[in-house]
Amino acid sequence: MRKLALSDEILLSVDKPARYIGGEINMVKKDPSKVDIRFCMCFPDVYEIGMSHLGIQILYDMFNLRDDIYCERVYSPWVDLDKIMREQDIPLFALESQEPIKNFDFLGITLQYEMCYTNILQILDLSKIPLLAKDRTMDDPFVIGGGPCSYNPEPIADFFDIFYIGEGETVYFDLMDAYKEWKRSGKDRVEFLKAAAKIPGMYIPQFYEVQYNEDGTLKDFYPIVEEAPETVIKQVELDMSETYYPEKPLVPYIKVTQDRVVLEIQRGCIRGCRFCQAGMLYRPIRPRSLDFLKKRAAAMLKATGHEEISLSSLSSSDYKELPELVYWLIDEYRDKGVNISLPSLRIDAFALDVMSKVQDIRKSSLTFAPEAGTQRMRNVINKGLTEENILTGAMDAFRGGWNRVKLYFMLGLPGETYDDIEGIAVLSDKIAREYYTIPKDQRNGKVSIVTSTSIFVPKPFTPFQWSPMNTKEQAKDKRNFLLGKVREQLNQKSIKYNCHDADVSELEGVFARGDRRLNKVILEAYQSGCFYDAWSEYFKYENWIKAFEDNGLDMAFYIGRERPADELFPWDFIDIGVTKKFMRREYENSLKAQVTPNCRAKCAGCGAMKFKCGVCVENLTGNDEKGTGE
């Protein structure tokens, strides 16, 4: 029996005690005294969300394949346990061994979204690890950040020893081997960081100096030790069928956000939507082989007992062997009670055929993400989706028995007009009208349209990284305008309108494109009681406003201005392959509402060719070879 870090009395007093006891199906058990490196993987949000993250499942499995490494996990304690741990001075612990995080060699934190930044400080604080990297000693773990938000690490740079820029399957073991060598050497903490800085993809914030212009923009950014490179290059897994992927993923005892087997069928995207950071960060698109996917699907379903498998991808329809994979899964598992989930699928004849086989039509709804209400705006954002595509897909679905549709849009896109916003209501109504062209005796009850809008947030490494963002007042005005237009539609009773909180989006926008000066703001906000900022019931907007004021910073500087073409960005020292020149060209194309073809239709010279893998080398002939972005 493992000794639990929390007493029975505490566990019985908190919500969902299974969040903290570990012992899940397929949990790895090792003797901590017989390994060289103890690595704790952290997702800085509540257990149910963290356990749904595929990246941690992959790295957990990858690390634990090595006999000399024991990888364990920790998630943010919920607010009830957080209070108890502070009152009773209980250090934060890992789920597997139930031992304090402070005893580990590494704490690896996944940076999935900006609104978890104060939760990072919660994790460090409860672990009794100094919040600032400069204050850590030989007795403290090295704190590493990775994931999408690490591509602009500057707003949280002071809290991390290392940022891993790229995909975890590539050079993590190089870092671990360097650590073992350093440990034997007896040298100080800085010497390991210097060794780490020599490994491609490793960014050590304390080895870089920042200077600002009088207007607050970035003047210069440069390394101050010889080991640190001027440019940190994203690390890319070249062959997705010859790499790590768990055969026995962890299975929680309580329901989590994604309670299913997740099969990543490919990484990256060919579409080039100008608002989408993931589509740029994970270029080039790299599919996994059909044989690899079949073997992993069979192994994971057997090892977990899950009754659903989700085919994960930024754009599933672009996986060339999708029909073969899906029909194999249907044939293999239909009689075994396994559901197949197909997110990010374009609605076409194939999709409808598959969904009619794998879903209960009466319970399910179809999801479309037009993102913008008019064709002009869809061209501005390079969505590559026409109104005809949407209406045809919806009509085919209605004829197939569906009567529920979810629509996702963004408000505040660059160049948006109120006509474009009205277009969201009009398009929602047009879809409802399509349904009612079906003879009454052939309909499946009334139609239900759920139209949702989020606030557009410009992200680093996208063509819109130069764009201003709407203020919360502008966003509120646009939401009210759209609600009014929905109520004017013929089928208004069939349309339900949902909208996203503008306060949270505003802060997300600041952090997304922020600089090092924000570290003090985040620290002060945390010390004033801010964490779980992504959860509306715990979001303390006033505390954030005070933290900005106390540090002499203005949100409008980060989100309210059009950035000049030659402005130096805080993330410009990172090379993701896709060039700044290409993204600027795409930004200028957006101003002309000019569409850029997808990667398979024609190479646009984004620069990802430098990695020499995936779609960039699928059909390497003639002009396809440029790919430099120059």
XYZ file of C-alpha atoms in Angstrom:
630
model
C 0.000 0.000 0.000
C 1.295 3.465 -0.903
C 1.271 6.013 1.872
C -0.887 8.946 0.755
C 0.280 12.522 1.259
C -3.165 13.582 2.499
C -4.969 12.162 5.522
C -8.329 10.443 5.169
C -9.868 13.386 7.006
C -8.608 15.853 4.385
C -9.525 13.625 1.441
C -13.071 13.237 2.740
C -13.429 17.004 3.156
C -12.503 18.040 -0.418
C -14.322 17.783 -3.719
C -13.315 14.741 -5.808
C -10.517 13.278 -3.668
C -9.576 10.945 -6.568
C -7.812 13.991 -8.052
C -5.016 13.556 -5.498
C -4.496 9.862 -4.766
C -3.001 8.587 -8.034
C -3.101 4.819 -8.510
C -4.906 5.113 -11.854
C -5.004 2.247 -14.348
C -1.669 2.073 -16.250
C 0.090 4.351 -13.751
C 3.827 3.638 -13.803
C 5.394 2.392 -10.564
C 9.149 2.604 -9.966
C 11.417 2.732 -6.945
C 12.507 6.399 -6.732
C 15.755 5.367 -4.998
C 16.810 3.301 -8.029
C 16.585 5.991 -10.722
C 19.020 8.764 -11.636
C 16.436 11.408 -12.569
C 13.069 12.229 -11.078
C 10.928 14.283 -13.423
C 7.521 15.642 -12.440
C 5.208 16.533 -15.323
C 2.746 19.299 -14.470
C -0.411 20.620 -16.078
C -1.283 23.860 -14.209
C -5.041 23.358 -14.121
C -7.473 21.069 -12.354
C -6.948 17.283 -12.677
C -9.874 16.678 -15.050
C -8.417 19.046 -17.643
C -4.787 18.043 -17.166
C -5.557 14.342 -17.486
C -7.115 15.047 -20.884
C -3.902 16.477 -22.321
C -2.321 14.194 -24.927
C 1.127 15.806 -24.753
C 1.617 14.794 -21.125
C 0.471 11.230 -21.862
C 3.095 10.997 -24.640
C 5.948 12.398 -22.526
C 4.947 10.379 -19.446
C 5.187 7.193 -21.482
C 8.386 8.296 -23.257
C 10.285 9.189 -20.066
C 9.216 6.069 -18.210
C 10.531 3.818 -20.983
C 13.973 4.675 -19.619
C 15.036 2.762 -16.517
C 17.060 5.708 -15.213
C 14.111 8.173 -15.235
C 10.928 8.148 -13.176
C 8.325 10.515 -14.551
C 5.434 11.390 -12.242
C 2.575 13.916 -12.440
C 1.042 16.850 -10.607
C -1.928 19.106 -11.330
C -3.206 22.289 -9.713
C -5.029 21.516 -6.477
C -8.587 22.805 -6.573
C -9.362 25.854 -4.422
C -10.651 23.792 -1.482
C -7.460 21.755 -1.125
C -5.283 24.784 -1.913
C -6.683 26.483 1.205
C -6.060 23.425 3.395
C -2.504 22.919 2.138
C -1.611 26.517 2.959
C -3.251 26.398 6.387
C -1.633 23.082 7.355
C 1.701 23.709 5.573
C 1.403 20.601 3.377
C 3.886 20.639 0.460
C 2.538 19.850 -3.013
C 3.209 16.246 -4.009
C 3.345 13.994 -7.067
C 0.520 11.533 -7.647
C 2.661 8.449 -8.204
C 4.978 8.455 -5.157
C 2.985 11.034 -3.133
C 6.344 12.679 -2.380
C 6.988 16.458 -2.380
C 7.727 18.071 -5.767
C 10.653 19.885 -4.197
C 12.526 16.552 -3.986
C 12.499 16.119 -7.770
C 15.231 16.984 -10.267
C 12.865 18.591 -12.775
C 9.413 20.141 -12.786
C 8.135 20.266 -16.374
C 5.141 22.569 -16.816
C 2.867 22.411 -19.860
C 1.937 25.899 -21.077
C -1.274 25.241 -22.968
C -3.038 28.609 -22.570
C -2.198 32.035 -21.211
C -4.833 32.119 -18.491
C -3.007 29.421 -16.498
C -0.040 31.691 -15.709
C -1.007 32.388 -12.092
C -1.605 28.653 -11.588
C 2.071 28.142 -12.430
C 2.899 30.305 -9.430
C 0.397 28.372 -7.322
C 2.230 25.133 -8.213
C 5.648 26.600 -7.365
C 4.383 28.234 -4.178
C 2.699 25.104 -2.807
C 5.799 23.096 -3.762
C 7.953 25.510 -1.727
C 10.087 26.223 -4.798
C 11.183 29.888 -5.083
C 8.891 31.639 -7.572
C 11.770 33.428 -9.312
C 14.404 31.336 -11.088
C 17.184 33.627 -9.852
C 16.374 32.710 -6.235
C 16.659 28.922 -6.684
C 19.512 26.942 -5.180
C 21.093 23.518 -5.644
C 18.282 22.129 -3.473
C 15.560 23.133 -5.956
C 14.322 21.363 -9.106
C 14.977 22.884 -12.516
C 11.680 24.301 -13.799
C 11.038 23.751 -17.530
C 8.193 25.173 -19.625
C 6.956 23.729 -22.909
C 3.868 23.789 -25.109
C 2.154 26.443 -27.262
C 2.665 29.390 -24.872
C 6.407 28.734 -24.716
C 6.621 30.310 -28.178
C 6.320 33.665 -26.424
C 7.819 32.828 -23.051
C 8.704 36.402 -22.090
C 5.696 37.299 -19.848
C 6.652 34.374 -17.559
C 10.411 34.224 -18.250
C 11.414 35.091 -14.654
C 9.677 31.990 -13.269
C 11.433 29.392 -15.459
C 14.958 28.034 -15.648
C 14.471 26.579 -19.138
C 11.921 26.715 -21.943
C 11.799 23.776 -24.342
C 10.977 25.180 -27.788
C 9.566 22.428 -29.953
C 8.144 18.930 -29.800
C 9.011 16.828 -26.761
C 9.931 13.659 -28.644
C 13.065 15.278 -30.107
C 15.807 16.404 -27.681
C 14.481 15.790 -24.167
C 16.772 12.789 -23.686
C 19.754 14.930 -24.723
C 18.808 17.278 -21.879
C 18.447 14.384 -19.424
C 21.850 12.965 -20.393
C 23.427 16.410 -19.976
C 21.865 16.578 -16.514
C 23.332 13.229 -15.480
C 26.768 14.343 -16.635
C 26.405 17.661 -14.759
C 25.265 15.879 -11.607
C 28.429 13.766 -11.614
C 30.582 16.858 -12.128
C 29.553 18.583 -8.889
C 29.399 21.965 -10.652
C 26.935 24.727 -9.731
C 23.424 25.303 -11.053
C 24.459 27.846 -13.686
C 26.851 25.339 -15.271
C 23.997 22.952 -16.016
C 21.998 25.782 -17.580
C 24.984 26.614 -19.785
C 25.161 22.983 -20.891
C 21.406 23.044 -21.566
C 21.737 26.226 -23.644
C 23.968 24.325 -26.099
C 21.177 21.830 -26.852
C 19.033 22.919 -29.839
C 15.620 24.230 -28.810
C 16.579 25.128 -25.234
C 15.989 28.746 -24.167
C 17.483 29.906 -20.846
C 15.880 33.307 -20.063
C 18.499 34.451 -17.553
C 21.166 34.283 -20.281
C 19.506 37.072 -22.308
C 19.290 40.839 -21.854
C 16.368 43.042 -22.917
C 16.363 46.764 -23.796
C 13.333 48.977 -24.492
C 12.753 52.135 -26.529
C 11.291 55.249 -24.893
C 7.876 54.424 -26.366
C 7.896 51.034 -24.577
C 8.596 48.896 -27.632
C 11.437 46.396 -27.672
C 14.787 47.904 -28.692
C 17.110 44.918 -28.430
C 17.263 41.334 -27.225
C 20.577 39.479 -27.056
C 22.457 36.663 -25.267
C 24.928 37.598 -22.520
C 26.808 34.272 -22.278
C 28.655 32.557 -25.107
C 26.746 29.262 -24.669
C 23.378 30.897 -25.444
C 22.457 31.125 -29.163
C 21.082 34.307 -30.716
C 18.281 32.280 -32.299
C 16.519 29.306 -30.696
C 15.287 26.856 -33.346
C 12.052 24.905 -32.868
C 12.629 21.158 -32.658
C 10.456 19.063 -34.979
C 9.729 15.326 -34.902
C 10.429 14.354 -38.511
C 8.787 10.916 -38.717
C 5.507 10.603 -36.839
C 5.356 6.829 -37.418
C 8.766 6.128 -35.899
C 8.385 7.898 -32.604
C 6.932 7.641 -29.108
C 3.217 7.140 -28.538
C 1.640 5.462 -25.502
C 0.177 1.988 -25.859
C -1.117 2.039 -22.282
C -2.375 5.560 -21.549
C -3.429 6.499 -18.035
C -7.098 5.899 -17.188
C -8.571 8.089 -14.413
C -11.040 6.889 -11.795
C -13.247 9.955 -12.251
C -14.757 11.486 -15.360
C -12.363 13.886 -17.078
C -12.843 16.320 -19.966
C -11.744 13.799 -22.593
C -12.708 10.408 -21.218
C -11.574 8.404 -24.228
C -8.626 7.039 -26.157
C -6.990 9.824 -28.174
C -5.275 8.821 -31.408
C -3.254 11.643 -32.985
C -3.509 10.854 -36.704
C -1.223 13.673 -37.842
C 0.484 16.792 -36.534
C 0.212 20.178 -38.216
C -2.196 21.650 -40.746
C -2.123 22.634 -44.425
C -4.884 25.242 -44.265
C -3.070 28.436 -43.289
C -5.883 30.200 -41.426
C -4.354 33.564 -40.534
C -5.692 33.645 -36.962
C -4.523 30.133 -36.063
C -1.304 29.848 -34.080
C -1.252 26.044 -33.993
C -1.464 25.920 -37.784
C 1.794 27.895 -38.004
C 3.631 26.430 -34.988
C 3.200 22.810 -36.026
C 4.121 23.146 -39.682
C 4.756 21.179 -41.746
C 1.840 18.751 -41.551
C 3.157 15.266 -40.809
C 0.774 12.296 -41.042
C 1.223 9.013 -39.186
C 1.115 5.785 -41.210
C -2.092 3.782 -41.356
C -0.329 0.717 -39.958
C 1.021 2.706 -36.980
C -2.444 4.081 -36.194
C -4.169 0.703 -36.406
C -1.644 -0.875 -34.024
C -1.842 1.977 -31.517
C -5.651 2.100 -31.645
C -5.910 -1.627 -30.933
C -3.324 -1.490 -28.133
C -4.859 1.536 -26.387
C -8.435 0.288 -26.532
C -7.312 -3.061 -25.108
C -5.213 -1.457 -22.344
C -7.813 1.063 -21.198
C -11.256 -0.424 -21.640
C -12.409 2.923 -23.028
C -15.578 2.851 -25.110
C -14.664 5.770 -27.351
C -11.712 6.650 -29.559
C -11.108 10.174 -30.831
C -9.106 10.804 -34.004
C -7.144 13.916 -33.117
C -5.861 16.447 -35.646
C -6.093 20.150 -36.440
C -7.920 19.170 -39.642
C -8.879 15.500 -39.759
C -10.257 15.689 -43.300
C -6.759 16.427 -44.594
C -5.470 13.040 -43.460
C -5.247 11.214 -46.782
C -5.982 7.748 -45.417
C -8.858 8.809 -43.180
C -11.536 6.719 -44.983
C -9.425 3.563 -44.690
C -8.721 4.194 -40.995
C -12.314 5.045 -40.097
C -13.890 2.144 -41.961
C -11.345 -0.224 -40.382
C -12.279 1.068 -36.913
C -15.984 0.683 -37.714
C -15.526 -2.896 -38.936
C -13.232 -3.823 -36.060
C -15.091 -2.228 -33.164
C -18.731 -1.597 -34.106
C -19.856 -4.813 -32.431
C -17.692 -4.129 -29.363
C -19.559 -0.974 -28.331
C -16.759 1.459 -29.206
C -17.780 4.918 -30.425
C -15.597 6.825 -32.881
C -15.230 10.578 -32.437
C -14.136 12.729 -35.377
C -13.418 16.309 -34.301
C -12.310 18.960 -36.829
C -13.962 17.136 -39.724
C -15.272 18.954 -42.796
C -18.920 18.115 -43.366
C -19.072 16.260 -46.677
C -20.542 13.018 -48.030
C -17.825 10.892 -46.412
C -18.187 12.584 -43.019
C -21.955 12.162 -43.010
C -21.671 8.526 -44.023
C -19.223 7.871 -41.205
C -21.202 9.790 -38.600
C -24.395 7.990 -39.512
C -22.542 4.751 -38.744
C -20.818 5.834 -35.519
C -23.183 8.322 -33.871
C -26.693 8.261 -32.508
C -28.272 10.894 -34.781
C -30.938 11.745 -32.233
C -28.330 12.735 -29.657
C -25.590 14.317 -31.719
C -25.155 17.704 -33.280
C -22.984 18.699 -36.214
C -20.313 21.340 -35.766
C -19.310 23.946 -38.342
C -16.648 26.585 -37.737
C -17.160 29.271 -40.399
C -15.303 31.719 -38.035
C -16.745 34.719 -39.952
C -20.235 35.601 -41.147
C -19.436 36.839 -44.673
C -17.367 35.518 -47.536
C -15.247 38.667 -47.521
C -14.204 38.047 -43.921
C -13.597 34.357 -44.546
C -11.235 35.421 -47.331
C -9.559 37.921 -44.989
C -8.779 35.145 -42.506
C -7.987 32.600 -45.281
C -10.605 30.196 -43.981
C -11.026 28.439 -47.329
C -14.716 27.789 -46.750
C -17.557 29.192 -48.866
C -21.162 29.764 -47.898
C -22.103 27.153 -50.476
C -19.872 24.602 -48.676
C -21.600 25.380 -45.392
C -25.178 25.328 -46.689
C -24.614 22.198 -48.781
C -23.035 20.379 -45.835
C -25.870 21.413 -43.548
C -28.526 20.356 -46.035
C -26.905 16.974 -46.604
C -26.857 16.523 -42.831
C -30.502 17.508 -42.452
C -31.480 15.005 -45.129
C -29.467 12.409 -43.240
C -31.498 12.910 -40.080
C -29.609 15.557 -38.114
C -31.494 18.585 -36.822
C -28.933 20.181 -34.480
C -26.066 22.382 -35.664
C -23.348 24.191 -33.691
C -21.699 27.191 -35.339
C -18.467 28.836 -34.156
C -17.487 32.400 -35.056
C -15.077 35.088 -33.868
C -15.850 38.713 -33.146
C -13.216 41.415 -33.548
C -11.344 39.959 -36.512
C -9.027 42.417 -38.322
C -10.949 44.499 -40.848
C -14.348 43.420 -39.526
C -17.373 45.674 -40.177
C -20.840 45.609 -38.656
C -22.098 44.123 -41.941
C -19.759 41.188 -41.329
C -21.148 40.793 -37.812
C -24.706 40.871 -39.103
C -23.608 38.155 -41.531
C -23.248 35.773 -38.561
C -26.956 36.121 -37.758
C -27.927 35.916 -41.434
C -25.865 32.768 -42.046
C -27.357 31.125 -38.935
C -30.825 31.895 -40.290
C -29.966 30.636 -43.788
C -28.992 27.263 -42.315
C -32.306 27.088 -40.438
C -34.147 28.002 -43.645
C -32.440 25.147 -45.473
C -33.888 22.745 -42.917
C -37.412 23.970 -43.478
C -37.200 23.360 -47.227
C -37.464 19.649 -46.366
C -41.078 18.429 -46.509
C -42.604 18.416 -43.024
C -43.232 14.678 -42.957
C -39.516 14.056 -43.660
C -38.147 16.331 -40.916
C -36.728 15.111 -37.616
C -38.586 17.608 -35.396
C -37.576 21.279 -35.155
C -34.147 22.563 -36.107
C -31.759 23.818 -33.408
C -28.931 26.232 -34.263
C -26.443 27.142 -31.511
C -24.319 30.088 -32.622
C -21.291 30.846 -30.449
C -18.788 33.678 -30.689
C -15.417 34.110 -29.034
C -13.333 37.278 -28.997
C -10.475 37.228 -31.502
C -7.069 37.296 -29.800
C -4.032 38.042 -32.028
C -1.302 35.486 -31.333
C 2.471 35.409 -31.919
C 3.661 33.584 -35.033
C 0.488 34.301 -36.981
C -0.098 36.805 -39.798
C -2.309 38.770 -37.374
C 0.497 39.294 -34.835
C 0.619 42.938 -36.028
C -3.131 43.502 -35.506
C -4.858 45.515 -32.782
C -7.392 43.705 -30.630
C -10.851 44.907 -29.713
C -11.275 46.381 -26.242
C -13.786 44.728 -23.949
C -16.108 47.710 -24.543
C -15.932 47.197 -28.314
C -16.485 43.472 -27.878
C -19.519 44.071 -25.655
C -20.993 46.474 -28.215
C -20.511 43.935 -31.006
C -22.091 41.148 -28.965
C -25.148 43.277 -28.243
C -25.388 44.261 -31.907
C -25.218 40.606 -32.990
C -27.818 39.562 -30.421
C -30.136 42.214 -31.832
C -29.571 40.964 -35.376
C -30.245 37.343 -34.330
C -33.591 38.491 -32.931
C -34.474 40.058 -36.297
C -34.136 36.762 -38.179
C -37.123 34.788 -39.430
C -36.024 31.694 -37.477
C -34.848 33.521 -34.357
C -36.597 31.025 -32.077
C -34.455 28.253 -33.560
C -31.197 30.158 -32.963
C -29.492 30.263 -29.565
C -26.621 32.740 -29.213
C -23.705 32.182 -26.780
C -20.755 34.538 -26.292
C -17.361 34.475 -24.560
C -16.259 36.651 -21.627
C -14.433 39.743 -22.954
C -12.571 40.489 -19.690
C -10.687 37.192 -19.830
C -10.009 37.580 -23.561
C -8.517 41.032 -22.965
C -6.007 39.640 -20.478
C -5.257 36.675 -22.736
C -4.455 39.151 -25.507
C -1.994 41.026 -23.282
C -0.156 37.862 -22.242
C -0.107 36.424 -25.759
C 2.021 39.251 -27.162
C 3.528 40.592 -23.948
C 7.118 41.128 -22.842
C 9.212 40.573 -19.703
C 7.740 43.530 -17.875
C 4.566 41.485 -17.359
C 6.344 39.100 -14.985
C 5.921 41.622 -12.153
C 2.236 42.103 -13.004
C 1.572 38.345 -12.921
C 3.495 37.960 -9.664
C 1.575 40.795 -7.981
C -1.775 39.503 -9.239
C -0.995 36.043 -7.869
C 0.055 37.474 -4.516
C -3.243 39.382 -4.384
C -5.198 36.121 -4.717
C -5.457 35.507 -8.487
C -5.361 31.945 -9.754
C -7.720 29.771 -11.769
C -8.203 32.868 -13.951
C -9.680 30.772 -16.767
C -12.572 29.891 -14.435
C -15.029 32.796 -14.470
C -16.133 32.260 -10.858
C -12.553 32.833 -9.651
C -11.466 35.541 -12.106
C -10.613 38.761 -10.223
C -10.520 41.448 -12.894
C -10.044 44.318 -10.428
C -6.924 42.684 -8.969
C -5.416 42.509 -12.428
C -6.194 46.160 -13.172
C -4.479 47.180 -9.921
C -1.416 45.034 -10.724
C -1.040 46.769 -14.112
C -1.426 50.205 -12.530
C 1.049 49.446 -9.727
C 3.662 48.436 -12.292
C 3.072 51.380 -14.607
C 1.861 49.265 -17.512
C -1.155 49.764 -19.762
C -3.120 46.930 -21.367
C -3.843 49.157 -24.360
C -0.124 49.240 -25.222
C -0.182 45.468 -25.755
C -3.569 45.011 -27.416
C -4.856 48.376 -28.674
C -2.364 49.379 -31.341
C -1.484 48.346 -34.860
C 2.144 47.240 -34.693
C 4.479 48.651 -37.367
C 5.997 46.239 -39.894
C 9.508 46.695 -38.507
C 8.704 46.349 -34.791
C 10.924 43.897 -32.923
C 8.701 41.353 -31.175
C 9.578 39.692 -27.849
C 9.439 36.282 -29.574
C 11.522 37.158 -32.649
C 14.537 35.236 -31.291
C 12.610 31.970 -31.831
C 12.749 30.343 -35.281
C 9.686 28.171 -35.924
C 10.585 27.612 -39.580
C 7.729 29.779 -40.832
C 9.379 33.144 -41.498
C 8.338 36.589 -40.313
C 8.596 37.730 -43.933
C 6.004 35.131 -44.989
C 3.652 36.096 -42.151
C 3.916 39.774 -43.049
C 3.087 38.903 -46.647
C 0.050 36.966 -45.412
C -0.995 39.926 -43.267
C -0.877 42.176 -46.321
C -2.863 39.573 -48.298
C -5.497 39.704 -45.561
C -5.879 43.446 -46.035
C -6.729 42.734 -49.683
C -8.999 39.779 -48.747
C -6.718 37.651 -50.905
C -6.794 33.875 -50.399
C -3.599 31.792 -50.202
C -3.965 28.156 -51.371
C -3.384 25.340 -48.886
C 0.000 23.601 -48.682
C -1.002 20.639 -50.833
C -2.530 22.830 -53.545
C 0.540 25.072 -53.887
C 3.613 25.827 -51.787
C 3.424 29.405 -50.521
C 7.073 29.491 -49.456
C 6.393 29.795 -45.720
C 9.849 28.541 -44.732
C 8.874 25.206 -43.139
C 10.719 23.436 -45.962
C 13.869 23.828 -43.830
C 12.711 20.846 -41.771
C 12.569 18.629 -44.894
C 9.648 16.491 -43.773
C 5.882 16.032 -44.104
C 3.900 17.784 -46.793
C 6.966 19.808 -47.821
C 8.554 16.698 -49.347
C 5.435 14.747 -50.387
C 5.676 15.788 -54.039
C 9.054 17.447 -54.350
C 9.091 18.730 -57.925
C 9.768 22.023 -59.639
C 8.571 25.112 -57.783
C 7.621 23.095 -54.699
C 11.279 23.099 -53.725
C 11.467 26.785 -52.829
C 9.690 26.725 -49.463
C 12.041 29.289 -48.002
C 9.698 32.191 -47.384
C 12.213 34.438 -49.088
